[in-house]
Short mmCIF file of C-alpha atoms and ligand atoms in Angstrom, two decimals:
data_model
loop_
_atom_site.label_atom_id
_atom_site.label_comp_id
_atom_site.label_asym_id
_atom_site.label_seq_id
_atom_site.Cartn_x
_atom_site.Cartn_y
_atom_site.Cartn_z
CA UNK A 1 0.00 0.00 0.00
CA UNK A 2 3.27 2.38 0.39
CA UNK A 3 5.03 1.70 -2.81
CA UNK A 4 7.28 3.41 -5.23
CA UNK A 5 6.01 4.10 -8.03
CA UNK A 6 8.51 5.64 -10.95
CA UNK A 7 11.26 6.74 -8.04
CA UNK A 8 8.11 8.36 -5.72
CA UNK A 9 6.85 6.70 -2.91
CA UNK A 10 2.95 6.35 -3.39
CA UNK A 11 0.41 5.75 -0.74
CA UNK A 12 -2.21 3.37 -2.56
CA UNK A 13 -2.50 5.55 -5.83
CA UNK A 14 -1.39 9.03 -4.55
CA UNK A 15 2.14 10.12 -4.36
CA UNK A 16 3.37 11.45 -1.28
CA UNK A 17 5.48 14.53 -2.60
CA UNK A 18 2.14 15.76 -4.07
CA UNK A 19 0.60 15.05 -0.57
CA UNK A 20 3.16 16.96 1.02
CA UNK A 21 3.28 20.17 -1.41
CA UNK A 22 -0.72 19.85 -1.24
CA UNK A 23 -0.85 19.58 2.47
CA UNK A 24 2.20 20.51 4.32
CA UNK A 25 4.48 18.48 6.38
CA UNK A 26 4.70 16.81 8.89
CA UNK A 27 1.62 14.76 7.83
CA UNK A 28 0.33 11.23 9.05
CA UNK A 29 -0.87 9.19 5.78
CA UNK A 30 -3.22 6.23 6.75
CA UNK A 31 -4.36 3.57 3.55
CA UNK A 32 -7.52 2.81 4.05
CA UNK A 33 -6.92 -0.12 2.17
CA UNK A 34 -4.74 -1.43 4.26
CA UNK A 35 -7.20 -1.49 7.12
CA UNK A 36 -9.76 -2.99 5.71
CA UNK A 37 -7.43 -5.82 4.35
CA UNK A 38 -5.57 -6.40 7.78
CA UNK A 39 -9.15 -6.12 9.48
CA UNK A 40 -10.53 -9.01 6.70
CA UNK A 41 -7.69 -11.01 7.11
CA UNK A 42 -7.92 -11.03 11.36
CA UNK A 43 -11.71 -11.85 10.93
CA UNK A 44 -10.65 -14.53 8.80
CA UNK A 45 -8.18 -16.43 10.18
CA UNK A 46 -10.82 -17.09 12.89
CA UNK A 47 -13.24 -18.93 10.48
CA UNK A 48 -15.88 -20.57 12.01
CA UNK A 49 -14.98 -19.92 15.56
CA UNK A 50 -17.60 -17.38 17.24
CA UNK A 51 -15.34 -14.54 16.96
CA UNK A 52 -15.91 -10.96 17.50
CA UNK A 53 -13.50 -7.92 16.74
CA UNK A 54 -13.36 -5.18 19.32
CA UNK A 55 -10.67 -2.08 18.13
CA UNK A 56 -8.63 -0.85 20.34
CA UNK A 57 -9.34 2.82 19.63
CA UNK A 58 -6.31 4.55 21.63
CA UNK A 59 -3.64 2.68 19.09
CA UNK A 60 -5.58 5.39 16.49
CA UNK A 61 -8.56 7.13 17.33
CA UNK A 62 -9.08 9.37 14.09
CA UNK A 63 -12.57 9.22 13.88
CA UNK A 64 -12.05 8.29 10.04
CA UNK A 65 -10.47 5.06 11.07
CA UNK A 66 -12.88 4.41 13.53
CA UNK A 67 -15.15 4.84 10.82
CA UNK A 68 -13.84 2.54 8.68
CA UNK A 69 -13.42 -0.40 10.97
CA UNK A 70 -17.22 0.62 11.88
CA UNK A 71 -18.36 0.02 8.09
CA UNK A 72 -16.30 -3.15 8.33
CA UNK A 73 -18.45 -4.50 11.72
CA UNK A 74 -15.52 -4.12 14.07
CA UNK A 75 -16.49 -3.26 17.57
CA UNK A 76 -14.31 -1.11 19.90
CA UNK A 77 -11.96 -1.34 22.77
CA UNK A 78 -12.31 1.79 24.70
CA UNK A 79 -10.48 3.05 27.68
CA UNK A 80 -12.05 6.07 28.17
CA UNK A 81 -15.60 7.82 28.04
CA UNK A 82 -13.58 9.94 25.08
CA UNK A 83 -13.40 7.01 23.53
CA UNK A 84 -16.73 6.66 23.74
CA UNK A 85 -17.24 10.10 22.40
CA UNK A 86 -14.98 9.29 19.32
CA UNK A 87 -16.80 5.91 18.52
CA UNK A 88 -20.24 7.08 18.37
CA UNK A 89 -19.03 10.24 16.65
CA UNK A 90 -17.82 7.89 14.03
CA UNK A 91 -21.12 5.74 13.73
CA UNK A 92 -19.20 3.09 15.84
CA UNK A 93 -21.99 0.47 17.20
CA UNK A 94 -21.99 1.15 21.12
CA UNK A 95 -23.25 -2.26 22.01
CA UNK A 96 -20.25 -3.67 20.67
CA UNK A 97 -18.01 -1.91 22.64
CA UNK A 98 -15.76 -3.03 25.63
CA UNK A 99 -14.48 -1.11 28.19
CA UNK A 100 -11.40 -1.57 29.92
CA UNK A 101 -9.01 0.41 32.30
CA UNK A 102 -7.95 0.65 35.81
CA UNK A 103 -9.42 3.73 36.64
CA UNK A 104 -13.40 4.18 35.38
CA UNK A 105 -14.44 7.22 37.09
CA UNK A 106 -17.97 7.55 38.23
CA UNK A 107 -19.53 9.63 35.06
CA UNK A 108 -17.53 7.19 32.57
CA UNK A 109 -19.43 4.28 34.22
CA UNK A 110 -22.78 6.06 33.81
CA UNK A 111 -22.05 7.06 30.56
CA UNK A 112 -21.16 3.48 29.08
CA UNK A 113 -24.00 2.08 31.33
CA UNK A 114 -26.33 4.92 28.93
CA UNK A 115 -24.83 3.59 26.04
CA UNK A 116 -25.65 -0.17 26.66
CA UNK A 117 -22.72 -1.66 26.07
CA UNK A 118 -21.42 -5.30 25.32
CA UNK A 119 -19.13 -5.40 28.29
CA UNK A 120 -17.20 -3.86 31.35
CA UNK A 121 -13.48 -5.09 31.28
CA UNK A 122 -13.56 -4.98 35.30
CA UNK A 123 -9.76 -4.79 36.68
CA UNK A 124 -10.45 -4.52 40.70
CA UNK A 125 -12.93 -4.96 43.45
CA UNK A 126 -13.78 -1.75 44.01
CA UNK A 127 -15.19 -1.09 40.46
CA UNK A 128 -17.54 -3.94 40.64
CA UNK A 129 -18.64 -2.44 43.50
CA UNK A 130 -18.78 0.95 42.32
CA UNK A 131 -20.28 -0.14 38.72
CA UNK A 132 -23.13 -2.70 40.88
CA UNK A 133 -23.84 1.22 42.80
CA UNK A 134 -24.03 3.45 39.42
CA UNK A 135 -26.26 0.73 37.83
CA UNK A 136 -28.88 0.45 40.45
CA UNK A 137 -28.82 3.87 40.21
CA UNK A 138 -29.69 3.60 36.90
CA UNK A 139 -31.85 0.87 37.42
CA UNK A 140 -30.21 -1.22 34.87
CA UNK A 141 -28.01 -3.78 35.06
CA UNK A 142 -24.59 -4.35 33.56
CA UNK A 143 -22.61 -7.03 31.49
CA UNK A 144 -18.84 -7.81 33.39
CA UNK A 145 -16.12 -9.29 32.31
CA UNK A 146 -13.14 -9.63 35.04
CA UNK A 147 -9.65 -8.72 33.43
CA UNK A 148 -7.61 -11.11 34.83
CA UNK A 149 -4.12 -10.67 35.41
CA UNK A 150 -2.46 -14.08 34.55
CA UNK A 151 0.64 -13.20 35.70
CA UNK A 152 2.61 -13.72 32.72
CA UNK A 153 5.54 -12.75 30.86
CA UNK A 154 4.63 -11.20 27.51
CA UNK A 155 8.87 -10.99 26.08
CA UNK A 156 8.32 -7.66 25.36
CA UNK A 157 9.17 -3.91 26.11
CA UNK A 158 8.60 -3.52 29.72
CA UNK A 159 6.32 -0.30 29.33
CA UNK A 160 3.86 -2.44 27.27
CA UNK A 161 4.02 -5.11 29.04
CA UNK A 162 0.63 -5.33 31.05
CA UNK A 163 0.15 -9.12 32.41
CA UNK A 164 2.58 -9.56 35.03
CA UNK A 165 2.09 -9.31 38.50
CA UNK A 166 4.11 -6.16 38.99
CA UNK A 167 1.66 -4.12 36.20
CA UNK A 168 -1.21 -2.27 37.67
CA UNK A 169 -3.37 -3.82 35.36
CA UNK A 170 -6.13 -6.54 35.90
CA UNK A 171 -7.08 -9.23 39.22
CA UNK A 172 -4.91 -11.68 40.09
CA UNK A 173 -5.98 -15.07 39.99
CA UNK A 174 -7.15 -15.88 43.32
CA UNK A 175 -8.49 -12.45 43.75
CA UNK A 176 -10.20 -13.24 40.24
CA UNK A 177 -12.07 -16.15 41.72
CA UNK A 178 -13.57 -14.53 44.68
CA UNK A 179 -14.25 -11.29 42.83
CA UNK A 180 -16.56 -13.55 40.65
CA UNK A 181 -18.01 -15.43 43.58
CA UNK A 182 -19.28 -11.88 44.95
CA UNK A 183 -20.17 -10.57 41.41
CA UNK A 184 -22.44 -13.69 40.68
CA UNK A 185 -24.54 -12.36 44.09
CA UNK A 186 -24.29 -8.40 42.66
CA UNK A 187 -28.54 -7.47 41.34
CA UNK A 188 -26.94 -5.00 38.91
CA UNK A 189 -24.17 -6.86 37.49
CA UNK A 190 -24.38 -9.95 35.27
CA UNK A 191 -21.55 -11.70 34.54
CA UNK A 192 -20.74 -13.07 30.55
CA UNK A 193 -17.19 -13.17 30.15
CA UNK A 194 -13.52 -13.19 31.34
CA UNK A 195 -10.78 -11.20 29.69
CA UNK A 196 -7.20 -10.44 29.71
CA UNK A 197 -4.55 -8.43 28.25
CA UNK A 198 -1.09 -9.07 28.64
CA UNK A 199 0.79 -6.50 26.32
CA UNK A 200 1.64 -4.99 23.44
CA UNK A 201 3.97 -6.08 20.23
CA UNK A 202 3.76 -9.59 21.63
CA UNK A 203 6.26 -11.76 18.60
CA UNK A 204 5.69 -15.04 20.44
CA UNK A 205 2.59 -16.73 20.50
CA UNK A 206 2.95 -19.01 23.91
CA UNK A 207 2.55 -16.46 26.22
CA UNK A 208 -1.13 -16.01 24.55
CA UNK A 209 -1.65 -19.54 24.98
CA UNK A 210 -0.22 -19.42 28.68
CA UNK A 211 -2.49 -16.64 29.50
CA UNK A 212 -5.19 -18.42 28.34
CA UNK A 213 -4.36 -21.32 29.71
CA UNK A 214 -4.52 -19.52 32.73
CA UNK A 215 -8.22 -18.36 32.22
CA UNK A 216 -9.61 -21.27 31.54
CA UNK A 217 -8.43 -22.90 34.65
CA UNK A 218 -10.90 -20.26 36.43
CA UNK A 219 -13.45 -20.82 34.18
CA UNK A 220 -13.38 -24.56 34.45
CA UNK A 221 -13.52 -24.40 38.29
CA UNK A 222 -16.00 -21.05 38.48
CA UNK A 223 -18.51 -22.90 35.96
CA UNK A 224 -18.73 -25.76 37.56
CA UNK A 225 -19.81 -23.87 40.53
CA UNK A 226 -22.83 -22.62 38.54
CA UNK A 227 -21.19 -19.46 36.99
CA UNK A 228 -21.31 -19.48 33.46
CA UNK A 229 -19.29 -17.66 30.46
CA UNK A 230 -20.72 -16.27 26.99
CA UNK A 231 -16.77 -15.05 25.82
CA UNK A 232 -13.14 -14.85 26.43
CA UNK A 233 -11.45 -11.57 25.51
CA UNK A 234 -7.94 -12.66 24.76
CA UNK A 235 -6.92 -9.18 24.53
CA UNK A 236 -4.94 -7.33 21.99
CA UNK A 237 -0.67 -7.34 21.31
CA UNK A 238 -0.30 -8.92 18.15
CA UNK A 239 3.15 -7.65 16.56
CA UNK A 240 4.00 -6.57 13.45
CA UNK A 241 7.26 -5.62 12.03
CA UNK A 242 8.77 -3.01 12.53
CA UNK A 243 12.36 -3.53 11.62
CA UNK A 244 13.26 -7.53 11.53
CA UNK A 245 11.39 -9.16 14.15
CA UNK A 246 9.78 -12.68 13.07
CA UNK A 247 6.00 -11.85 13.37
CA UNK A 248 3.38 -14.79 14.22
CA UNK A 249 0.90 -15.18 10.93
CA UNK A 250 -2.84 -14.50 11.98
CA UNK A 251 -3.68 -18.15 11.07
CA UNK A 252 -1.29 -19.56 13.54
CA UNK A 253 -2.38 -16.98 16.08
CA UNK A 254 -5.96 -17.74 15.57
CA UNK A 255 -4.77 -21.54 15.89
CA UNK A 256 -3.09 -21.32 19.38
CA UNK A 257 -6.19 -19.84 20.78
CA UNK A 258 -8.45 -22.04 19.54
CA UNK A 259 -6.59 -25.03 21.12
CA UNK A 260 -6.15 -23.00 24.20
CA UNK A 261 -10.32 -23.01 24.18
CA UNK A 262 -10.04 -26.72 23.86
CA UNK A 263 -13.50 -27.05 22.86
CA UNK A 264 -15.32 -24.67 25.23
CA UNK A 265 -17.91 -22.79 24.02
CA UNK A 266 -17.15 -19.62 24.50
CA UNK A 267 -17.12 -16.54 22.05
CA UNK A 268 -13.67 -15.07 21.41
CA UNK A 269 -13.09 -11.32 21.54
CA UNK A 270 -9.69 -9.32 20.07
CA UNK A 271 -9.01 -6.43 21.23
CA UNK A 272 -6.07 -5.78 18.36
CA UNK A 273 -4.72 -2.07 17.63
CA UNK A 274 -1.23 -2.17 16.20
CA UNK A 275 -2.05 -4.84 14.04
CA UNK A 276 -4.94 -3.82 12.70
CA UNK A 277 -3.48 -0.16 11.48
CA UNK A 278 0.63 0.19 12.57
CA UNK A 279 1.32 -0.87 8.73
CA UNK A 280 -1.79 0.98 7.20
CA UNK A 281 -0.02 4.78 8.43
CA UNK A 282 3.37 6.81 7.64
CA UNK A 283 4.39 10.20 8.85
CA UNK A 284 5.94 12.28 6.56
CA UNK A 285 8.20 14.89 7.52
CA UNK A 286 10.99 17.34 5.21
CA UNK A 287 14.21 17.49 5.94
CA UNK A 288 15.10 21.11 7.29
CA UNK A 289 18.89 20.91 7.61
CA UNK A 290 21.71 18.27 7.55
CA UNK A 291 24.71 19.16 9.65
CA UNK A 292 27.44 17.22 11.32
CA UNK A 293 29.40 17.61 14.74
CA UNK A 294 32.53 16.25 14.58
CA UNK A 295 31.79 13.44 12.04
CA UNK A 296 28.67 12.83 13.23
CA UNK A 297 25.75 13.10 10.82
CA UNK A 298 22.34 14.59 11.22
CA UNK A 299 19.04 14.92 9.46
CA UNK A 300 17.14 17.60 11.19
CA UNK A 301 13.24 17.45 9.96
CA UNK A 302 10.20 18.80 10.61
CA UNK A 303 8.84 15.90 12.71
CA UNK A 304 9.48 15.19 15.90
CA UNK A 305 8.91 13.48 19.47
CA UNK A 306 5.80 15.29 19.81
CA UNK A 307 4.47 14.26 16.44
CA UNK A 308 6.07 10.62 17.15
CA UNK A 309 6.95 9.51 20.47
CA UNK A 310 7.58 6.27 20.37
CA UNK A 311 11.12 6.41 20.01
CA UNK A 312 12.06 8.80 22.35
CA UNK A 313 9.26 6.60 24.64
CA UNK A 314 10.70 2.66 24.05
CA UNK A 315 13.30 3.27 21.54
CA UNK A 316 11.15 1.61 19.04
CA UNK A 317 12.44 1.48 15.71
CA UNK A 318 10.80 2.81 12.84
CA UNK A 319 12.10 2.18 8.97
CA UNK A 320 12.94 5.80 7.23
CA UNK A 321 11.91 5.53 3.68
CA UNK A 322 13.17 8.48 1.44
CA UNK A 323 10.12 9.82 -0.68
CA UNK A 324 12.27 10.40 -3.91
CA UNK A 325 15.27 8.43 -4.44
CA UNK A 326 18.43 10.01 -4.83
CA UNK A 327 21.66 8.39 -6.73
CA UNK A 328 24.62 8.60 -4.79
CA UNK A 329 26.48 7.51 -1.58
CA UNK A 330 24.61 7.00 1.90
CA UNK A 331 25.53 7.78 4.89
CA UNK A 332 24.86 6.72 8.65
CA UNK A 333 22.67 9.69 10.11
CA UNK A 334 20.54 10.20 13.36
CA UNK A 335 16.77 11.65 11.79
CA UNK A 336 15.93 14.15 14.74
CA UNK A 337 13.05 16.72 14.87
CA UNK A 338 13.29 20.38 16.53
CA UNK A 339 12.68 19.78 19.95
CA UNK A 340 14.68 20.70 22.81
CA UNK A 341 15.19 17.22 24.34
CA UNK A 342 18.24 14.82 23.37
CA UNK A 343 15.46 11.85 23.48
CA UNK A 344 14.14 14.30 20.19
CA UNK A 345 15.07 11.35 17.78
CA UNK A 346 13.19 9.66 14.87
CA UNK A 347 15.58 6.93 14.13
CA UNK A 348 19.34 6.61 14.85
CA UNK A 349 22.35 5.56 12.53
CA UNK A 350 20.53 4.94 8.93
CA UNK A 351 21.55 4.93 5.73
CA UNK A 352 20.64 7.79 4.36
CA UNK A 353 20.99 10.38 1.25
CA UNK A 354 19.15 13.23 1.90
CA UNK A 355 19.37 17.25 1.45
CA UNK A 356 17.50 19.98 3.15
CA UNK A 357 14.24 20.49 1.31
CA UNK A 358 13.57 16.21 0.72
CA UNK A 359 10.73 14.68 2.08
CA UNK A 360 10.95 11.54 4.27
CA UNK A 361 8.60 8.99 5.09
CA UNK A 362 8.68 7.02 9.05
CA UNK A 363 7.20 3.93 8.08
CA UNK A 364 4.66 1.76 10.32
CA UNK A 365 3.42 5.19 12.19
CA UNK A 366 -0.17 4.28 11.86
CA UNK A 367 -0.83 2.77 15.55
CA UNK A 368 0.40 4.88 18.65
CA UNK A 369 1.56 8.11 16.35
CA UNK A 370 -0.78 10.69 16.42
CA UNK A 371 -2.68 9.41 19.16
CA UNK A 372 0.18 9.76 21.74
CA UNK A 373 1.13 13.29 20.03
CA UNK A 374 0.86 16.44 22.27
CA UNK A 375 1.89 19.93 21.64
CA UNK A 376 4.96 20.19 23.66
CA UNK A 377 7.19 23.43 22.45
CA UNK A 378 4.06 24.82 21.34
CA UNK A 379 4.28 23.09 18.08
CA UNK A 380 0.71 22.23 16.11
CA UNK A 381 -0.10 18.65 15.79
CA UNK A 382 0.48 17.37 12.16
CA UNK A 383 -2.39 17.01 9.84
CA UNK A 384 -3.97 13.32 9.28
CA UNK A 385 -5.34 11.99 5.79
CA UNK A 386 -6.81 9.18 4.69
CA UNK A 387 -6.43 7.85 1.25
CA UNK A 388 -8.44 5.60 -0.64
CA UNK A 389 -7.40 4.41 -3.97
CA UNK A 390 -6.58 7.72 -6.26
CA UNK A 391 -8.11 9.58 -3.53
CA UNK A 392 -7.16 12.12 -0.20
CA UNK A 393 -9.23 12.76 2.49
CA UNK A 394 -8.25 15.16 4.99
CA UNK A 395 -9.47 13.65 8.06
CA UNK A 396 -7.67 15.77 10.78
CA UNK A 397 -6.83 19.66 9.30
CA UNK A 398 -3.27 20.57 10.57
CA UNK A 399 -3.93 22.68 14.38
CA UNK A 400 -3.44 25.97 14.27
CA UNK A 401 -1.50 28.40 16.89
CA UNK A 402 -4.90 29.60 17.39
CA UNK A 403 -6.20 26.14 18.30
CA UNK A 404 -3.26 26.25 20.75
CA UNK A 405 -4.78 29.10 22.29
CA UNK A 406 -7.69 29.31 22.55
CA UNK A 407 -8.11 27.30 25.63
CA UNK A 408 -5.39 29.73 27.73
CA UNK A 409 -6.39 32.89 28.93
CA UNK A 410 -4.21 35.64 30.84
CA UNK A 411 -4.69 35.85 34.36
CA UNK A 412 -6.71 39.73 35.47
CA UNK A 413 -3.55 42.01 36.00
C1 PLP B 1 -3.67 -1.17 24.32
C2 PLP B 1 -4.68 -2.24 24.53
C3 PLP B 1 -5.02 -3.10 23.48
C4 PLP B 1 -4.38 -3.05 22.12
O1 PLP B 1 -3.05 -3.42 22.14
P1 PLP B 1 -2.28 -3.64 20.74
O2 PLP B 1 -0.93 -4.06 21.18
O3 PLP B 1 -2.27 -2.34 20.05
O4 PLP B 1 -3.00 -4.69 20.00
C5 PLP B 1 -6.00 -4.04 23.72
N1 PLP B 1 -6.61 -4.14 24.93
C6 PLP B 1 -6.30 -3.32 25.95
C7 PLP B 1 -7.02 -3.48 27.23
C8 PLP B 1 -5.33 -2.35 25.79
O5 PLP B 1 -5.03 -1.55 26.81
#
């Protein structure tokens, strides 16, 4: 879906350098294409198996995408009532949305329990208790899940790494089982699944399995004390590649889960993000200078940590594609933006022939890029398009200073 065509790199049918003289830089470029392909493939590889497809809407929240994966009859993975917001905004299907998160505040639970939706991810105690409260309030009732926390080890950065003890996230397993015991005698809850999630950019495939493993254990002992199970949310993480990591194909994924089930019958819900749209989304950025200290070589451009974070956040590698080839010699060269922070770095020692004035792409930005952007040294976020075939949606107009400040007023003298 990002190819060269003729020397240019094209997204789908459009070429970038007329993207970037049309729209400005730096610019995130999602193929819608390549959504709906990795989305079609993921639904897939699951076949027959009951199987249902919840987004994770913080990996890109662009209400365009969210749109898209709508049309395609994904539901959502939210972890906050913006999300919410953002998926009904988009003509997202509420009652096919999960909710996860450690901290659900008080009018997030109302709001969701408004919205009918499929399912609380539950990660403590205290929100059962809390959610039980805001629904008989409501005089409704609510659909639980229990994130468990399985207590294993994804292999993977430790900031996304969420399924180990140590991680704030979920109920441990012993906690698990009397948390359902209680939430089977709750009027306002009812219970219909159990759900993990144990990280993200997961390139091994037996810690899914172990977590699993590791569920179904409670739900073998918890149903045969009467308490019974409509899914199993196996969470989200699926890699993809980024630079030359081995990547698990969707069949075999969807293969290790289905043995995991063993035969139960029990829905399965994904919650993927990166894999659904990492691959389907590029930033492109212009180079503003090149200079060298002492030998050293440096591609200053128009991007940076706020438009792209993960770098500077996990020193996560990102491929740097030049739009135009140039003839000539590369050379190693750190790609770093404007900011005032040493961790201000695209990519580190690539090959690279590039002037001031050439456009660059950072390949695989389409999960966790302009959703974890912010506008730190008062720079605007970049714009975000969409393209379809021959076609370029602007689906996020480049911010303005005045956007900036509009919320900030000057204090009375
Ligand atoms: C972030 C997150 C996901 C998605 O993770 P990916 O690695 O992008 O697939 C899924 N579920 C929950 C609860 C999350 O927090």
């Amino acid at each position: 879906m990002f190819e060269y065509r003729q020397g240019v790199l094209h997204a789908e049918a459009v070429s970038l350098e007329a993207i970037a003289d049309a729209h400005g830089t730096p610019t995130y470029v999602y193929s819608r294409a390549r959504i709906e392909e990795r989305y079609r493939a993921l639904h897939e590889a699951f076949g027959d198996t009951p199987h249902g497809i919840r987004y994770a809407v913080k990996a890109n929240s662009n209400l365009a995408v969210l749109h898209v994966l709508g049309q395609l009859g994904s539901g959502f993975d939210i972890v906050s009532c913006g999300e919410l917001e953002r998926v009904i905004a988009a003509g997202g299907d509420s009652t096919k949305v999960v909710f996860s998160g450690v901290g659900k505040r008080d009018d997030e639970l109302r709001l969701a329990l408004t919205h009918d939706i499929e399912c609380f991810n539950i990660e403590s105690p205290a929100e059962l208790d809390r959610l039980n409260a805001i629904a008989e309030e409501l005089k409704t009732t609510a659909r639980v899940a229990l994130r468990v926390n399985p207590d294993v080890d994804p292999r993977t950065h430790p900031y996304i790494s969420t399924g180990l003890r140590d991680n704030k996230f979920g109920i441990d397993v012993p906690t698990a089982l009397s948390t359902y015991r209680r939430a089977a005698e709750l009027p306002r809850v009812g219970i219909v699944g159990i759900g993990c999630h144990i990280g993200s950019q997961l390139t091994e495939l037996a810690p899914f399995a172990e977590a699993i493993d590791a569920l179904m254990r409670l739900v073998d002992q918890l149903t045969a004390e009467g308490i019974t199970f409509e899914h199993v949310d196996v969470g989200g993480g699926l890699a993809i590649r980024y630079r030359d990591e081995k990547v698990p194909e969707l069949n075999e994924y969807a293969e290790v889960i289905r043995r995991a089930l063993d035969g139960r019958k029990l829905k399965v819900l994904l919650e993927p993000g990166r894999a659904l749209v990492g691959e389907a989304g590029v930033l492109v950025t212009r180079v503003i200078y090149t200079k060298d200290n002492l030998g050293k070589h440096f591609v200053v451009v128009d991007a940076a940590m706020n438009d792209l974070l993960r770098p500077a956040l996990y020193d996560a590698w990102h491929d740097v594609l030049p739009v135009r080839r140039r003839p000539g010699n590369a050379v190693s060269c750190d790609v770093v933006g404007p900011v005032c922070e040493s961790a201000d770095f695209l990519a580190k020692g690539r090959k690279l022939n590039v002037r001031a004035g050439d456009l660059i792409a950072i390949a695989n930005a389409g999960a966790y890029g302009f959703g974890m952007s912010s506008n730190y040294n008062s720079r605007n976020r970049p714009a975000e398009l969409m393209i379809d075939a021959d076609e370029c949606f602007e689906v996020r107009r480049r911010e303005t200073l005045a956007d900036q400040l509009a919320l900030e007023s000057l204090p009375p003298t």
